[in-house]
Short mmCIF file of C-alpha atoms and ligand atoms in Angstrom, two decimals:
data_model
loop_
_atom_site.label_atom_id
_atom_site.label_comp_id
_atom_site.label_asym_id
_atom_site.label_seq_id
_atom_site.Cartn_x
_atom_site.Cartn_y
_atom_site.Cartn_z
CA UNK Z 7 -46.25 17.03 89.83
CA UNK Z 8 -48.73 15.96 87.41
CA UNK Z 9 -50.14 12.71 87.84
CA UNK Z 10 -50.10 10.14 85.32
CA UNK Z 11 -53.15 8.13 85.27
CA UNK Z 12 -53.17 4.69 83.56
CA UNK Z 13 -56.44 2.70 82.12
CA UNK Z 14 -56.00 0.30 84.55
CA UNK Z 15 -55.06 2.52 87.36
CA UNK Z 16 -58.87 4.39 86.85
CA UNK Z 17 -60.37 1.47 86.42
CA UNK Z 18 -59.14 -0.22 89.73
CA UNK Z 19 -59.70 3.53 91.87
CA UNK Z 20 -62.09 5.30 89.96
CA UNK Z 21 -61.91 7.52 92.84
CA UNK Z 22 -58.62 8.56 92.40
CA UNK Z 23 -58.90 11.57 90.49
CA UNK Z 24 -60.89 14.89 91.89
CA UNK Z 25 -62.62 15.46 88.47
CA UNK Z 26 -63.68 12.10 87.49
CA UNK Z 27 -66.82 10.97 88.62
CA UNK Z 28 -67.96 8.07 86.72
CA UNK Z 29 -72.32 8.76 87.93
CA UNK Z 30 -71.93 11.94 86.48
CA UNK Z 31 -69.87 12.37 84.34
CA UNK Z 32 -69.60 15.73 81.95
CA UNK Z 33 -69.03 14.82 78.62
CA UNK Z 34 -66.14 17.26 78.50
CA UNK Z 35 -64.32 14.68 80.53
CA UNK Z 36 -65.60 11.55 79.05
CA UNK Z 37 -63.94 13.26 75.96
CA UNK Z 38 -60.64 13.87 77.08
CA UNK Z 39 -60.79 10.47 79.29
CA UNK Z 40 -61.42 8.66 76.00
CA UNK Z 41 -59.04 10.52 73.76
CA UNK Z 42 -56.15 10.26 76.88
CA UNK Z 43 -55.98 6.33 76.76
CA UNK Z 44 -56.48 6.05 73.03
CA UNK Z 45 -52.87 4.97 70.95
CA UNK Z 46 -53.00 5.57 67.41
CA UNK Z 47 -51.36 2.59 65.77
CA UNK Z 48 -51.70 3.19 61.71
CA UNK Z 49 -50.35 1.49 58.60
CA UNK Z 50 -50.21 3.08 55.29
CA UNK Z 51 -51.32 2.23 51.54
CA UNK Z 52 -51.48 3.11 48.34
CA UNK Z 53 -54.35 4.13 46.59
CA UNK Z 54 -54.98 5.67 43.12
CA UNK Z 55 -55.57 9.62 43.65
CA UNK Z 56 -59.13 9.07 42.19
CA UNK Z 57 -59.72 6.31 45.09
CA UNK Z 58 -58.28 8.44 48.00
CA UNK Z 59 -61.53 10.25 48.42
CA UNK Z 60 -62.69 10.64 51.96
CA UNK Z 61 -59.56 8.72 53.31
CA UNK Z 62 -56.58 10.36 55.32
CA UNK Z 63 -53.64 11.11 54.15
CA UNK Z 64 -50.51 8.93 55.29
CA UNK Z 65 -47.43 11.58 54.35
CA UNK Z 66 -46.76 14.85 53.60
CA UNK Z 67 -47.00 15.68 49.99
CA UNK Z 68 -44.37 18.16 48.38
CA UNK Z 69 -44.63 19.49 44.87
CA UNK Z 70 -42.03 18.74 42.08
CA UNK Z 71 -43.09 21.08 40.51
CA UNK Z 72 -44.75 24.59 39.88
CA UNK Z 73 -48.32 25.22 39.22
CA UNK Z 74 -49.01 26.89 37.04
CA UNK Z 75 -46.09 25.29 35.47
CA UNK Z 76 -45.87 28.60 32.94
CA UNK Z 77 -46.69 31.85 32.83
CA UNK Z 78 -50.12 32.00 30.85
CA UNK Z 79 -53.17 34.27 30.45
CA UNK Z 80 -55.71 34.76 31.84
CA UNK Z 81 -57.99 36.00 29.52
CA UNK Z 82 -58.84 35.46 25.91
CA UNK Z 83 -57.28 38.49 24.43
CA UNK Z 84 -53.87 40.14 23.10
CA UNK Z 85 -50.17 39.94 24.99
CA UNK Z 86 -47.99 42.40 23.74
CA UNK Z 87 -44.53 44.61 25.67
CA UNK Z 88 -46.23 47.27 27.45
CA UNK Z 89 -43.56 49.72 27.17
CA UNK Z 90 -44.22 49.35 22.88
CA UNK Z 91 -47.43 50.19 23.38
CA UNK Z 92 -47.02 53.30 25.57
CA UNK Z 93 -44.61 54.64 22.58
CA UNK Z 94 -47.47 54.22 20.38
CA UNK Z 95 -51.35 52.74 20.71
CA UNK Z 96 -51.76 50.75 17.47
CA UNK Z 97 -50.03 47.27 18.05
CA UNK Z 98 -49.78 44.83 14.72
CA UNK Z 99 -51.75 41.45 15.14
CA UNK Z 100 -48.64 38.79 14.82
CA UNK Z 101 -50.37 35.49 15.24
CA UNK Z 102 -52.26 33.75 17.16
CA UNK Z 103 -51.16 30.87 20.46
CA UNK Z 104 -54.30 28.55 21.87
CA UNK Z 105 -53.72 26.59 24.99
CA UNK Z 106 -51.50 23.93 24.01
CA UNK Z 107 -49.65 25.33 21.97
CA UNK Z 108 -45.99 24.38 23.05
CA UNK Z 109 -44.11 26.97 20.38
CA UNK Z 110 -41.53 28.92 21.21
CA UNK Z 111 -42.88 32.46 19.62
CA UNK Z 112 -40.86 36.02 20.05
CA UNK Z 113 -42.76 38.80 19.58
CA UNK Z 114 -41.17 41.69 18.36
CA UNK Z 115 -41.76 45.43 20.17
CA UNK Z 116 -45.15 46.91 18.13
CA UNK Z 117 -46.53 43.38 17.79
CA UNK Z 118 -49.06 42.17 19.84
CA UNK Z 119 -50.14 37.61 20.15
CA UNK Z 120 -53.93 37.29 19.99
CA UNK Z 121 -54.05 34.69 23.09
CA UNK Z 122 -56.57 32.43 24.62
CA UNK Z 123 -57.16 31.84 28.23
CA UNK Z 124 -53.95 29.25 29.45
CA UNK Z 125 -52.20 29.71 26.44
CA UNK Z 126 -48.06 30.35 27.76
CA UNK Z 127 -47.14 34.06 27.48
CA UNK Z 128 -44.83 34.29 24.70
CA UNK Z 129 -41.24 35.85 24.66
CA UNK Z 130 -41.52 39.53 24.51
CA UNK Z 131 -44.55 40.43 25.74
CA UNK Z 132 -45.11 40.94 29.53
CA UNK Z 133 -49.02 41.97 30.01
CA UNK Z 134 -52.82 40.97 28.40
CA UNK Z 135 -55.71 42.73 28.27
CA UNK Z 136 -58.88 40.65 27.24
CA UNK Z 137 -60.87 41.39 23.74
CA UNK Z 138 -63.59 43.69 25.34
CA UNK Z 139 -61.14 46.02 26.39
CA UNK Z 140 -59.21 46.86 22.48
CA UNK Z 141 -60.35 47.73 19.74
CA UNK Z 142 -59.59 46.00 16.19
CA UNK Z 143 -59.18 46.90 13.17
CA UNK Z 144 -58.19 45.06 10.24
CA UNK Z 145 -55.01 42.92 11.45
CA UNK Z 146 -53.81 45.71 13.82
CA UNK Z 147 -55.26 46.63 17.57
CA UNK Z 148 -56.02 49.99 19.57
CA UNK Z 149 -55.63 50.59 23.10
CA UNK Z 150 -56.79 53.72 24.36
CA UNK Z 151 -56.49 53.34 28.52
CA UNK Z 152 -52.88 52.19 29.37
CA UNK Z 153 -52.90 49.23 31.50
CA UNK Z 154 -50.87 48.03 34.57
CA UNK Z 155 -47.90 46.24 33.79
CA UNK Z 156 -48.05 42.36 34.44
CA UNK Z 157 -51.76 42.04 34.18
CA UNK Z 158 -53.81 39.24 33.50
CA UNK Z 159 -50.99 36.68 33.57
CA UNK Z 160 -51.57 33.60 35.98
CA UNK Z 161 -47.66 33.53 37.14
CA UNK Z 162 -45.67 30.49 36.95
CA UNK Z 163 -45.80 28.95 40.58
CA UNK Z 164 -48.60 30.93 41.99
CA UNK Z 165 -50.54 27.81 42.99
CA UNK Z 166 -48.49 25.59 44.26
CA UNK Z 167 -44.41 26.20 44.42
CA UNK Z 168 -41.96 23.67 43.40
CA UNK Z 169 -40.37 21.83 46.58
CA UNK Z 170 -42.93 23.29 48.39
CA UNK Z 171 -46.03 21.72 50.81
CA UNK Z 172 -48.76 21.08 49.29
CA UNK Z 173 -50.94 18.90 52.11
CA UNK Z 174 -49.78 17.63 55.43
CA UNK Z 175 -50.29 14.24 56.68
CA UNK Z 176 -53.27 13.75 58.87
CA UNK Z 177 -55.47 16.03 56.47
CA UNK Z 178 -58.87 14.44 55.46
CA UNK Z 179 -58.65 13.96 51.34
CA UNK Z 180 -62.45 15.76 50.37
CA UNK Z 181 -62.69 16.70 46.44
CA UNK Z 182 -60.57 19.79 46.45
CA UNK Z 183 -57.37 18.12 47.81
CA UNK Z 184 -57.52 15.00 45.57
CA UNK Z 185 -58.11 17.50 42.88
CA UNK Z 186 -55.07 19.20 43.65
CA UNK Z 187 -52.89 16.27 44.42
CA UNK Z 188 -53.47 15.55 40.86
CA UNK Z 189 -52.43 19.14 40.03
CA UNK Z 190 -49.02 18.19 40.86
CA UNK Z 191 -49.23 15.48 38.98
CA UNK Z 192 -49.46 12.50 41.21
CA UNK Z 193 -51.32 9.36 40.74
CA UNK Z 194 -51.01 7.35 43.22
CA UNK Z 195 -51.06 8.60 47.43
CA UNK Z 196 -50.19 7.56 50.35
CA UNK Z 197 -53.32 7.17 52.83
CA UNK Z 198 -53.91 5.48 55.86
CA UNK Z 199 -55.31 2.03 56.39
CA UNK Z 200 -58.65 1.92 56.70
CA UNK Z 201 -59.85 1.67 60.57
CA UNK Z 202 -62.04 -1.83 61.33
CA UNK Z 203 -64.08 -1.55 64.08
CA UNK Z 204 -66.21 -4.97 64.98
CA UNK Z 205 -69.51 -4.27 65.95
CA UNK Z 206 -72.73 -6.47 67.60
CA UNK Z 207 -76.00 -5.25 69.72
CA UNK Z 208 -77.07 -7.54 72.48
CA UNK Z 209 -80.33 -8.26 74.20
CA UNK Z 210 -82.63 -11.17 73.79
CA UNK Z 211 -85.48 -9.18 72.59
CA UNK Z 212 -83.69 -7.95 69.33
CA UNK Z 213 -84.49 -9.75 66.44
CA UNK Z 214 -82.57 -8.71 63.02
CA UNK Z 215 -84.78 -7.06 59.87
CA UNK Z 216 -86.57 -9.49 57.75
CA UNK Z 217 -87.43 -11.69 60.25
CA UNK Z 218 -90.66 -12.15 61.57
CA UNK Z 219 -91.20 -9.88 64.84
CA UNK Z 220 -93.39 -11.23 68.06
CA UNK Z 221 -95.02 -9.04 70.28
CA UNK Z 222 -92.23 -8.27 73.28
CA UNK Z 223 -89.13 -8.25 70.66
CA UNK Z 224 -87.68 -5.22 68.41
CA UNK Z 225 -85.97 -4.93 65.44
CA UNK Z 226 -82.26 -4.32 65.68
CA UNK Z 227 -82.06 -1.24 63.88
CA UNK Z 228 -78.66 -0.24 66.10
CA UNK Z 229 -76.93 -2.25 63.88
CA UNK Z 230 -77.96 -0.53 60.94
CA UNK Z 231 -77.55 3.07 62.15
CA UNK Z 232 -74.15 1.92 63.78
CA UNK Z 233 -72.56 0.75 60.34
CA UNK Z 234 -74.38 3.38 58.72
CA UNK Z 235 -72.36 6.04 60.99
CA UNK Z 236 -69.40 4.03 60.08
CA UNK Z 237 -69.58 4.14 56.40
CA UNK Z 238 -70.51 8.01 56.85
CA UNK Z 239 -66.46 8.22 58.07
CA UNK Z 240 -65.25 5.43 55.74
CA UNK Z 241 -64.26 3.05 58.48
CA UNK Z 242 -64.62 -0.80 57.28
CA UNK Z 243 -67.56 -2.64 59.57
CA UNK Z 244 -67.20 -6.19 60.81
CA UNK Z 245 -70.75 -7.60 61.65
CA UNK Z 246 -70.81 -9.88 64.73
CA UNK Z 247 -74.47 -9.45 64.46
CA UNK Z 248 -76.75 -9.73 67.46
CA UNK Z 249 -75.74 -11.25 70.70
CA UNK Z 250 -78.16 -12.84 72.96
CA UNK Z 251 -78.12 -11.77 76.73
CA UNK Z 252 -75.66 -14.52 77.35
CA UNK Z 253 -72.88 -14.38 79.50
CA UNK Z 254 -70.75 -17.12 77.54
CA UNK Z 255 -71.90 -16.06 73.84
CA UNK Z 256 -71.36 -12.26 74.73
CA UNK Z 257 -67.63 -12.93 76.11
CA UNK Z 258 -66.74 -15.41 73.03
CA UNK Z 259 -67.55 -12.69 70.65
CA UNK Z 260 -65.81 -9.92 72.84
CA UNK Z 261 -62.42 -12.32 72.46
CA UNK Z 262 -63.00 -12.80 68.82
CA UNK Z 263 -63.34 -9.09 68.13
CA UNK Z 264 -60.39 -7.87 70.02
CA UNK Z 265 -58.10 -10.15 67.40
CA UNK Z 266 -59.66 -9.08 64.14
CA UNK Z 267 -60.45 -5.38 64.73
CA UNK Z 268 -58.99 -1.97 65.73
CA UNK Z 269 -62.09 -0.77 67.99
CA UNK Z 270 -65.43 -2.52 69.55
CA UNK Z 271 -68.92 -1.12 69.54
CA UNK Z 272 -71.63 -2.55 71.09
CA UNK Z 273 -75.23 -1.21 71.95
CA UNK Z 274 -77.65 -2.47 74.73
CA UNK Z 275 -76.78 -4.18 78.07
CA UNK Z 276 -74.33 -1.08 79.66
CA UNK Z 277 -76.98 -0.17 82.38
CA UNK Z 278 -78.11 -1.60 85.47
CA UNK Z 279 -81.04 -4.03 84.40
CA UNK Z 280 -81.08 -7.93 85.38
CA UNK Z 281 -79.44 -8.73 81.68
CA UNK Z 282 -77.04 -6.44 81.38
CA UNK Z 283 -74.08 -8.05 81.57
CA UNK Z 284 -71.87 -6.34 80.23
CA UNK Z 285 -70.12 -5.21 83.32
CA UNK Z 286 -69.52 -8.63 84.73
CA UNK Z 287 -67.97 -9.59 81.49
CA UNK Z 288 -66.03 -6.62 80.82
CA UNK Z 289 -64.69 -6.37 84.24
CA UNK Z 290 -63.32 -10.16 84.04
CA UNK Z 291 -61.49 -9.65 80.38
CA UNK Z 292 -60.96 -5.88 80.01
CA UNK Z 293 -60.13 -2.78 81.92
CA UNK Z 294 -63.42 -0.76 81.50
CA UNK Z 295 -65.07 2.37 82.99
CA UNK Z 296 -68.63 2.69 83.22
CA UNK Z 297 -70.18 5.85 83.30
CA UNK Z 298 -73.25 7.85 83.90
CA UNK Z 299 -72.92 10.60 81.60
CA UNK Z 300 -74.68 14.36 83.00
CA UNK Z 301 -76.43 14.03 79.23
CA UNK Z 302 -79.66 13.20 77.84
CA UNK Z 303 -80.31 11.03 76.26
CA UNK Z 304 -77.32 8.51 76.34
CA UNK Z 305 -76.87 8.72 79.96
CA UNK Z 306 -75.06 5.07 80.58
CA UNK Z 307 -71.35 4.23 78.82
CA UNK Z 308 -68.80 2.02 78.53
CA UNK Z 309 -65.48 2.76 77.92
CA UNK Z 310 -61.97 1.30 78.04
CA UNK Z 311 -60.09 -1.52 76.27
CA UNK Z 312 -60.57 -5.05 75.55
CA UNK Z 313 -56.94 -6.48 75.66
CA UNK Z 314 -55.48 -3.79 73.56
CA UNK Z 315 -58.48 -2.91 71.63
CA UNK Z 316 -60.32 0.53 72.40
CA UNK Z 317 -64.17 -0.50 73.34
CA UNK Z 318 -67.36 1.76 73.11
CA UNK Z 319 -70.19 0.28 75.02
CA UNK Z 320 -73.44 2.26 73.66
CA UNK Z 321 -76.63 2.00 75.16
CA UNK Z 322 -79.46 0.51 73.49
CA UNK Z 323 -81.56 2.75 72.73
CA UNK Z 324 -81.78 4.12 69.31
CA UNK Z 325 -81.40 7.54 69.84
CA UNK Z 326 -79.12 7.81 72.78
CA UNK Z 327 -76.64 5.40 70.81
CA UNK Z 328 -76.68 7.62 67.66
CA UNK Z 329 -76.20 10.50 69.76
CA UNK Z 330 -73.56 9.10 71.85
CA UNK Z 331 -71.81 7.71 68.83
CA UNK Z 332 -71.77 11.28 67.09
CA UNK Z 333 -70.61 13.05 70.31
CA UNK Z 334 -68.52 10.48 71.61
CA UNK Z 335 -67.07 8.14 69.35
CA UNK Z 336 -67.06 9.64 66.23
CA UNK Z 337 -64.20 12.08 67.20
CA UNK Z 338 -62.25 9.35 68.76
CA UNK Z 339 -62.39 6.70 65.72
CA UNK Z 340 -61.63 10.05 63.69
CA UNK Z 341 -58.23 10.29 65.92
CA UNK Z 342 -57.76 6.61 65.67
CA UNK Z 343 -57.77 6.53 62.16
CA UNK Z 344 -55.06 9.57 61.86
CA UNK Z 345 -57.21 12.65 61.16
CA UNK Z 346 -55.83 15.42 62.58
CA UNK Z 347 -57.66 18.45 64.31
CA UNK Z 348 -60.87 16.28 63.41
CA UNK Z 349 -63.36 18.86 65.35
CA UNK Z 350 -67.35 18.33 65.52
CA UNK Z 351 -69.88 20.81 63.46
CA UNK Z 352 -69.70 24.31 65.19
CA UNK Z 353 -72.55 25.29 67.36
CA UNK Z 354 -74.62 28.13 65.94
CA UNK Z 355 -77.10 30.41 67.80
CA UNK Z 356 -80.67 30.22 66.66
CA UNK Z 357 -83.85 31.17 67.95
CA UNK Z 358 -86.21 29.40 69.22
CA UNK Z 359 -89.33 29.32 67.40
CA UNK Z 360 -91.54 26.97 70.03
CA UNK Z 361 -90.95 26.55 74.15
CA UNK Z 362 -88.34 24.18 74.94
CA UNK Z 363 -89.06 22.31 78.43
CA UNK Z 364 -85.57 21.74 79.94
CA UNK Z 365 -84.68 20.65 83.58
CA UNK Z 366 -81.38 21.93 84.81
CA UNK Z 367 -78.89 19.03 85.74
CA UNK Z 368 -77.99 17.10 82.15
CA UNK Z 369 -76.51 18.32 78.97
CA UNK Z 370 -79.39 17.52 76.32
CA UNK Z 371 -79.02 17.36 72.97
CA UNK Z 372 -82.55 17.64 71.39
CA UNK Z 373 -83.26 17.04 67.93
CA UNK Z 374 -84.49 20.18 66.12
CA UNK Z 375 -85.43 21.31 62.90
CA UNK Z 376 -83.91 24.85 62.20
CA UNK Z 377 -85.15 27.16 59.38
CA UNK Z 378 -83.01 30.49 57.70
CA UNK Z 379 -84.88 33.21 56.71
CA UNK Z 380 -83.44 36.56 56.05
CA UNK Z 381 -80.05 35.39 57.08
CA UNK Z 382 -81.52 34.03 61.00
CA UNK Z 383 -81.60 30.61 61.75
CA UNK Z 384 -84.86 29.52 63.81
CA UNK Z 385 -84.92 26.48 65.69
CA UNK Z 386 -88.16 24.06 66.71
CA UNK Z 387 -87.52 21.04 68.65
CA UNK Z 388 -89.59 17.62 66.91
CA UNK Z 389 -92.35 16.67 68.75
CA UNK Z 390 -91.48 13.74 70.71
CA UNK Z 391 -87.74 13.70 72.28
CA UNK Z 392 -87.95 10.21 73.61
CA UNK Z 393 -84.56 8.13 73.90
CA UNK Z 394 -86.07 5.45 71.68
CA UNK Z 395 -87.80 8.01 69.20
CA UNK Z 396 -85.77 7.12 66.48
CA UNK Z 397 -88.05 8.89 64.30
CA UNK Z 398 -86.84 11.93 65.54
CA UNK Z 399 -83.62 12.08 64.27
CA UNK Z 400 -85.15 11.30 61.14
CA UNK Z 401 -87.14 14.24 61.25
CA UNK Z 402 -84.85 16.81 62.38
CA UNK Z 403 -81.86 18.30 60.65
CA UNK Z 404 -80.33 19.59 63.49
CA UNK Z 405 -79.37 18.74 67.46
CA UNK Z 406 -80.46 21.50 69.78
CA UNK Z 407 -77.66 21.66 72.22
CA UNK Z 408 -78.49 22.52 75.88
CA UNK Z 409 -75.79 23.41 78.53
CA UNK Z 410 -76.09 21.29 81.73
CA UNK Z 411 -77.88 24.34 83.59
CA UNK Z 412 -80.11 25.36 81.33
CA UNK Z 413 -83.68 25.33 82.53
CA UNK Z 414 -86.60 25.91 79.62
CA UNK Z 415 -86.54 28.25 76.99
CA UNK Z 416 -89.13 30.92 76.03
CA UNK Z 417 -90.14 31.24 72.83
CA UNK Z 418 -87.70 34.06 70.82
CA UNK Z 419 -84.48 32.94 73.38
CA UNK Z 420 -81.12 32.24 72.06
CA UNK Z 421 -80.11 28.12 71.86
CA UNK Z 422 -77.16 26.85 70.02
CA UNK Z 423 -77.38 24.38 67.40
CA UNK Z 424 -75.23 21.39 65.68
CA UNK Z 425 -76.21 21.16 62.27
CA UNK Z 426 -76.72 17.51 60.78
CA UNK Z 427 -74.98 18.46 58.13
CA UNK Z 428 -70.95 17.42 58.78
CA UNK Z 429 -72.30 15.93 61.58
CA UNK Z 430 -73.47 12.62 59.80
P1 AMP M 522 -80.60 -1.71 77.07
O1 AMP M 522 -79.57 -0.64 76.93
O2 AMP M 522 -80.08 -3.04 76.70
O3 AMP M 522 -81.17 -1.69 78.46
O4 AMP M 522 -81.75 -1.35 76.09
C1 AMP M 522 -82.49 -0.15 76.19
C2 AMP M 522 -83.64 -0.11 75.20
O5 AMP M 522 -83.13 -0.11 73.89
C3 AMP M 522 -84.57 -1.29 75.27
O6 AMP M 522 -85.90 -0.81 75.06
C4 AMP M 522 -84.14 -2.15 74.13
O7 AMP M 522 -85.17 -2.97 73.68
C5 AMP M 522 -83.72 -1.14 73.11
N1 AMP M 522 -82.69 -1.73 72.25
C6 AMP M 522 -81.60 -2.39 72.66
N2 AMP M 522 -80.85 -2.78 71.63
C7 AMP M 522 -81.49 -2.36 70.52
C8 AMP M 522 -81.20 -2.44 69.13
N3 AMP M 522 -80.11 -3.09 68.70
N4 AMP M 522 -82.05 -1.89 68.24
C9 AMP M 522 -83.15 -1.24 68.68
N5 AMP M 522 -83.47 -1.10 69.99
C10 AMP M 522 -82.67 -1.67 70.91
MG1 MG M 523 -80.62 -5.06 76.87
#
């Protein structure tokens, strides 16, 4: 029988399961470890269609009606009966329908409607053929080449059918689908609540941007890539701003975050240093794992729950907490906040345009910057691939992903990439 593991239950016997092994942990299983304990617990709002951009959507949408909502054309041109025309290929010009036009016209068998593109068929004529294609003279036109019936008529319904789905719930609204929510006519939608995650970085050295700086400290520019990321996927950002390395101050903030958000992030203090505290804290008031993840950079993690609020403990430096947040987190505040089948940017195969020095044993994700010519991507790592390097993911545009046993790669080998793009 399958074995249900709790939180609580890993937490206590981390060595209770064959494939978990918190000091080296894949991040396959940190994945499914995170998603398995996650609960999605989402309330809905209304928002004007025009506002729902980038949000999820809270309910299944069904159309009242059909789109097109008439049969129109779909060229500027004549409509006439086809079977009148076959008898003979002279068709008298009748009048003439724009878009808009709500009249009810017949026209008669030898008539033809001059008609502009989304004006509604009218009565009595069942195909269109567009101005290039007859030729006219005086009020009359010729047709030489006998179309097919039916063509160049945008069918009632052929869009979107009346009581039928239009979007499921869980999609994420981009331009097309608040475009055609407002196809069937609706104005306002249901979405899901925004997500609020609190957020603070720790560590006495970091001192917050536009302050003066001392030799020994940094600037705190976790916080600003951290909400930045947020934005990105429209989740709401509560600053707790930067936390000392201070056992009381540190646990305060943890208590006051669990009550006023739906996740925590923090970066810095998650390894094994003098100050990092975060595991003495963490193990008092939450149930959280710490792990040594097999990947570079962003080896140490914390995950688990604070009360009953998912945490993500980051580490501190810059690039392994972007990295870990993309990777990581991203795809489980993405479930959190109700999108469904959120999946991270493909991996593509480029080749490698410069020697990649790899040691087997961690999954690395360097940061690259890939080129397409003649329809290959090319790949180059950035110079330096430091875990504080922040400058690199600056530079690149894409993550050069490196399976756990890959050793380095010769110049002209195959590497899969993530591209930057969807990614952030
Ligand atoms: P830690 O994970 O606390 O051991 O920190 C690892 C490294 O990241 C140290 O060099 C820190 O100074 C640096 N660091 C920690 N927090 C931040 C931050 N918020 N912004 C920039 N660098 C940081
Ligand atoms: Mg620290």
């Amino acid at each position: 029988m399958k074995k249900i593991i709790s939180l609580e239950n890993l937490v206590n016997d981390p060595g209770c399961l064959s494939e978990y092994d918190p000091n080296a942990m894949t991040i396959e299983v940190a994945r499914k470890y995170i998603h398995n304990f996650l609960k999605v617990n989402l309330e809905t709002e209304f928002v004007n269609t025009e506002d729902a951009l980038d949000r999820i959507l809270g309910e299944t949408i069904i159309s009242k009606i059909n789109v097109p909502n008439y049969n129109n054309s779909a060229m500027d041109g004549f409509a006439f009966n086809l079977d009148s025309l076959i008898e003979k290929n002279t068709l008298k010009v009748a009048t003439t329908i724009l878009a808009g036009d709500l009249s009810k016209q017949k026209i008669k068998p030898g008539f033809a409607a001059q008609i502009m593109t989304g004006s509604k068929i009218p009565d009595g004529t069942d195909t269109v053929l567009p101005f290039e294609l007859v030729k006219q003279e005086n009020d009359s036109i010729v047709v030489n080449e006998i179309p097919k019936k039916g063509v160049n008529i945008r069918r009632l319904g052929e869009d979107i059918k009346k009581n039928g789905e239009v979007l499921k719930k869980g999609v994420f609204l981009r331009p097309a689908e608040i475009g055609l929510i407002a196809s069937i006519g609706i104005s306002r939608v249901k979405v899901f609540k925004k997500l609020k995650v609190s957020f603070f970085s720790t560590g006495d050295e970091v001192v917050k941007a536009g302050q003066p700086i001392k030799s020994g400290q940094v600037y705190d520019s976790n916080h600003f890539t951290i909400q930045s990321m947020l934005r990105r996927i429209n989740v709401e950002c509560v600053d707790l701003g930067i936390i000392p390395d201070d056992k009381k101050l540190i646990e305060k903030t943890f208590k006051n975050a669990a009550k006023i958000s739906d996740a925590i992030i923090t970066t810095g203090g998650v390894s094994v240093g003098k100050a990092d505290y975060m595991k003495d804290i963490l193990k008092k008031l939450g149930k959280v794992l710490f792990w040594k993840l097999s990947i570079k950079p962003g080896r140490p993690m914390a995950y688990g729950a604070f009360e009953k609020t998912p945490y993500f403990g980051l580490p501190g430096n810059p690039v392994a907490a972007m990295i870990t947040f993309y990777q990581l987190v991203q795809p489980a505040l993405k479930y959190l906040m109700g999108h469904d089948g959120y999946k991270l940017p493909t991996l593509l195969k480029a080749k490698c345009a410069a020697p990649i020095t790899k040691r087997p044993g961690r999954m690395e994700f360097q940061r690259g910057f890939y080129n397409s010519r003649n329809g290959e991507l090319s790949v180059k790592p950035t110079p330096h691939q430091g875990s504080g390097i922040l400058s690199s993911m600056s530079k690149a545009n894409c993550l050069i992903v490196l399976d756990m046993d890959q050793e380095s790669i010769k110049v002209d080998d195959y590497v899969n990439i993530q591209l930057m793009e969807g990614l952030v």
